CSV table of C-alpha atoms in Angstrom, one decimal:
chain,number,residue,atom,x,y,z
A,1,UNK,CA,3.6,-21.0,-21.5
A,2,UNK,CA,7.3,-21.9,-21.9
A,3,UNK,CA,6.9,-21.8,-25.7
A,4,UNK,CA,5.3,-18.4,-25.5
A,5,UNK,CA,8.1,-17.0,-23.4
A,6,UNK,CA,10.8,-18.6,-25.6
A,7,UNK,CA,9.0,-17.1,-28.7
A,8,UNK,CA,9.0,-13.7,-27.0
A,9,UNK,CA,12.7,-14.0,-26.4
A,10,UNK,CA,13.4,-14.9,-30.0
A,11,UNK,CA,11.4,-12.0,-31.3
A,12,UNK,CA,13.1,-9.6,-28.9
A,13,UNK,CA,16.5,-11.0,-30.0
A,14,UNK,CA,15.7,-10.6,-33.6
A,15,UNK,CA,14.5,-7.0,-33.0
A,16,UNK,CA,17.5,-6.1,-30.9
A,17,UNK,CA,20.0,-7.5,-33.4
A,18,UNK,CA,18.3,-6.0,-36.3
A,19,UNK,CA,18.5,-2.6,-34.6
A,20,UNK,CA,22.2,-3.3,-33.8
A,21,UNK,CA,21.4,-3.0,-30.1
A,22,UNK,CA,23.1,-5.0,-27.4
A,23,UNK,CA,21.6,-7.0,-24.5
A,24,UNK,CA,22.9,-5.0,-21.6
A,25,UNK,CA,20.8,-6.6,-18.9
A,26,UNK,CA,20.1,-10.0,-20.4
A,27,UNK,CA,21.7,-13.2,-19.2
A,28,UNK,CA,21.5,-16.8,-20.3
A,29,UNK,CA,22.6,-19.4,-17.8
A,30,UNK,CA,21.9,-23.2,-17.9
A,31,UNK,CA,19.1,-22.7,-20.5
A,32,UNK,CA,17.5,-20.1,-18.3
A,33,UNK,CA,17.1,-16.4,-19.4
A,34,UNK,CA,17.5,-13.5,-17.0
A,35,UNK,CA,16.5,-9.9,-17.8
A,36,UNK,CA,17.8,-7.5,-15.2
A,37,UNK,CA,19.4,-10.4,-13.3
A,38,UNK,CA,22.6,-12.5,-13.6
A,39,UNK,CA,21.0,-15.4,-11.7
A,40,UNK,CA,17.8,-16.5,-13.5
A,41,UNK,CA,16.0,-19.1,-11.4
A,42,UNK,CA,13.2,-20.0,-13.9
A,43,UNK,CA,13.0,-20.4,-17.6
A,44,UNK,CA,12.5,-16.7,-17.8
A,45,UNK,CA,13.3,-14.4,-14.8
A,46,UNK,CA,12.7,-10.7,-15.0
A,47,UNK,CA,13.8,-8.4,-12.3
A,48,UNK,CA,11.6,-5.4,-12.9
A,49,UNK,CA,8.3,-4.6,-14.5
A,50,UNK,CA,6.8,-6.3,-17.5
A,51,UNK,CA,4.4,-4.6,-19.8
A,52,UNK,CA,2.1,-6.8,-21.9
A,53,UNK,CA,-1.4,-6.7,-23.3
A,54,UNK,CA,-2.5,-10.2,-22.1
A,55,UNK,CA,-1.3,-13.3,-20.2
A,56,UNK,CA,-2.7,-16.7,-20.8
A,57,UNK,CA,-2.2,-19.2,-18.0
A,58,UNK,CA,-2.7,-22.9,-18.7
A,59,UNK,CA,-4.6,-24.8,-16.0
A,60,UNK,CA,-2.5,-27.9,-16.5
A,61,UNK,CA,-4.7,-30.2,-14.4
A,62,UNK,CA,-5.8,-27.5,-11.9
A,63,UNK,CA,-9.5,-27.7,-11.1
A,64,UNK,CA,-11.7,-24.7,-11.8
A,65,UNK,CA,-13.8,-23.9,-8.8
A,66,UNK,CA,-17.2,-25.0,-10.1
A,67,UNK,CA,-16.8,-27.5,-7.3
A,68,UNK,CA,-18.2,-24.8,-5.1
A,69,UNK,CA,-21.6,-25.0,-6.8
A,70,UNK,CA,-21.4,-28.8,-7.2
A,71,UNK,CA,-20.8,-29.1,-3.4
A,72,UNK,CA,-23.5,-26.5,-2.5
A,73,UNK,CA,-26.3,-28.1,-4.7
A,74,UNK,CA,-25.3,-31.8,-4.5
A,75,UNK,CA,-23.9,-31.9,-0.9
A,76,UNK,CA,-20.4,-32.9,-2.1
A,77,UNK,CA,-18.1,-32.5,-5.1
A,78,UNK,CA,-16.5,-35.1,-7.3
A,79,UNK,CA,-14.2,-32.4,-8.7
A,80,UNK,CA,-12.9,-31.5,-5.3
A,81,UNK,CA,-14.1,-34.0,-2.6
A,82,UNK,CA,-12.3,-32.3,0.3
A,83,UNK,CA,-14.0,-28.9,-0.4
A,84,UNK,CA,-16.5,-27.7,2.2
A,85,UNK,CA,-18.1,-24.2,2.1
A,86,UNK,CA,-18.0,-22.6,5.5
A,87,UNK,CA,-21.1,-20.9,6.9
A,88,UNK,CA,-21.0,-17.1,7.2
A,89,UNK,CA,-20.7,-17.5,11.0
A,90,UNK,CA,-17.7,-19.9,10.6
A,91,UNK,CA,-16.2,-17.4,8.1
A,92,UNK,CA,-16.6,-14.5,10.4
A,93,UNK,CA,-15.0,-16.4,13.3
A,94,UNK,CA,-12.1,-17.4,11.1
A,95,UNK,CA,-11.6,-13.8,9.9
A,96,UNK,CA,-11.8,-12.4,13.5
A,97,UNK,CA,-9.2,-14.9,14.6
A,98,UNK,CA,-6.7,-14.9,11.7
A,99,UNK,CA,-7.5,-11.5,10.0
A,100,UNK,CA,-7.7,-13.0,6.5
A,101,UNK,CA,-10.1,-15.1,4.4
A,102,UNK,CA,-10.2,-18.9,5.0
A,103,UNK,CA,-8.0,-20.7,2.4
A,104,UNK,CA,-6.4,-17.4,1.3
A,105,UNK,CA,-2.7,-16.8,2.3
A,106,UNK,CA,-2.1,-14.1,4.8
A,107,UNK,CA,-0.4,-10.9,3.9
A,108,UNK,CA,2.7,-12.1,5.7
A,109,UNK,CA,2.7,-15.4,3.7
A,110,UNK,CA,2.3,-13.4,0.4
A,111,UNK,CA,5.1,-11.1,1.4
A,112,UNK,CA,7.4,-14.0,2.2
A,113,UNK,CA,6.4,-16.5,-0.6
A,114,UNK,CA,4.9,-14.2,-3.3
A,115,UNK,CA,1.9,-15.6,-5.2
A,116,UNK,CA,1.3,-17.7,-8.3
A,117,UNK,CA,-1.2,-16.1,-10.6
A,118,UNK,CA,-3.0,-19.3,-11.6
A,119,UNK,CA,-3.4,-20.5,-8.0
A,120,UNK,CA,-4.5,-17.0,-6.7
A,121,UNK,CA,-6.9,-16.5,-9.6
A,122,UNK,CA,-8.6,-19.8,-9.0
A,123,UNK,CA,-8.7,-19.2,-5.3
A,124,UNK,CA,-10.3,-15.7,-5.8
A,125,UNK,CA,-12.8,-17.2,-8.2
A,126,UNK,CA,-13.7,-19.8,-5.5
A,127,UNK,CA,-14.3,-16.9,-3.1
A,128,UNK,CA,-16.5,-15.0,-5.6
A,129,UNK,CA,-18.6,-18.1,-6.2
A,130,UNK,CA,-19.0,-18.5,-2.4
A,131,UNK,CA,-20.0,-14.8,-2.1
A,132,UNK,CA,-22.6,-15.3,-4.8
A,133,UNK,CA,-24.1,-18.2,-3.0
A,134,UNK,CA,-24.1,-16.3,0.3
A,135,UNK,CA,-25.8,-13.4,-1.5
A,136,UNK,CA,-28.5,-15.6,-3.0
A,137,UNK,CA,-29.2,-17.1,0.4
A,138,UNK,CA,-29.5,-13.6,2.0
A,139,UNK,CA,-31.8,-12.4,-0.8
A,140,UNK,CA,-34.1,-15.4,-0.2
A,141,UNK,CA,-34.2,-14.5,3.5
A,142,UNK,CA,-34.9,-10.9,2.7
A,143,UNK,CA,-37.7,-11.8,0.3
A,144,UNK,CA,-39.2,-14.1,3.0
A,145,UNK,CA,-39.0,-11.4,5.7
A,146,UNK,CA,-40.6,-8.9,3.3
A,147,UNK,CA,-43.5,-11.3,2.7
A,148,UNK,CA,-43.9,-11.8,6.5
A,149,UNK,CA,-43.9,-8.0,7.1
A,150,UNK,CA,-46.4,-7.5,4.3
A,151,UNK,CA,-48.8,-10.0,5.9
A,152,UNK,CA,-48.4,-8.4,9.3
A,153,UNK,CA,-49.1,-4.9,7.9
A,154,UNK,CA,-52.3,-6.2,6.1
């Protein structure tokens, strides 16, 4: 990711110099580049909007949430041993008490700390996988109840 950002900076530099434009809002400090800021705090800091067609985020050791299915079907997960899927009742109780999903930062935390795209995308995928399993369980129960009703009606 750092290489991509550096490459983008180089191309932007070449383009601007070839067009004889100046870098009005660009700063370089301690090897860090700031656009719209004089105090960059990361390799590339942009104060403002960024327009791009695509962003690739490397996992760099992060675990994709297939551990949700592994834990559900096998009873535990080697990928993420501490993971446990809450029941719908436990989830409802948590939401009622804290007003946000379990494992997901609250609105206040997000406002204070911001969010990291990789972490949030993996967390949201975990929640999607849990939702899919809850839906499958509910469909099985619906099918079973339909069958019981059908037998009663006959």
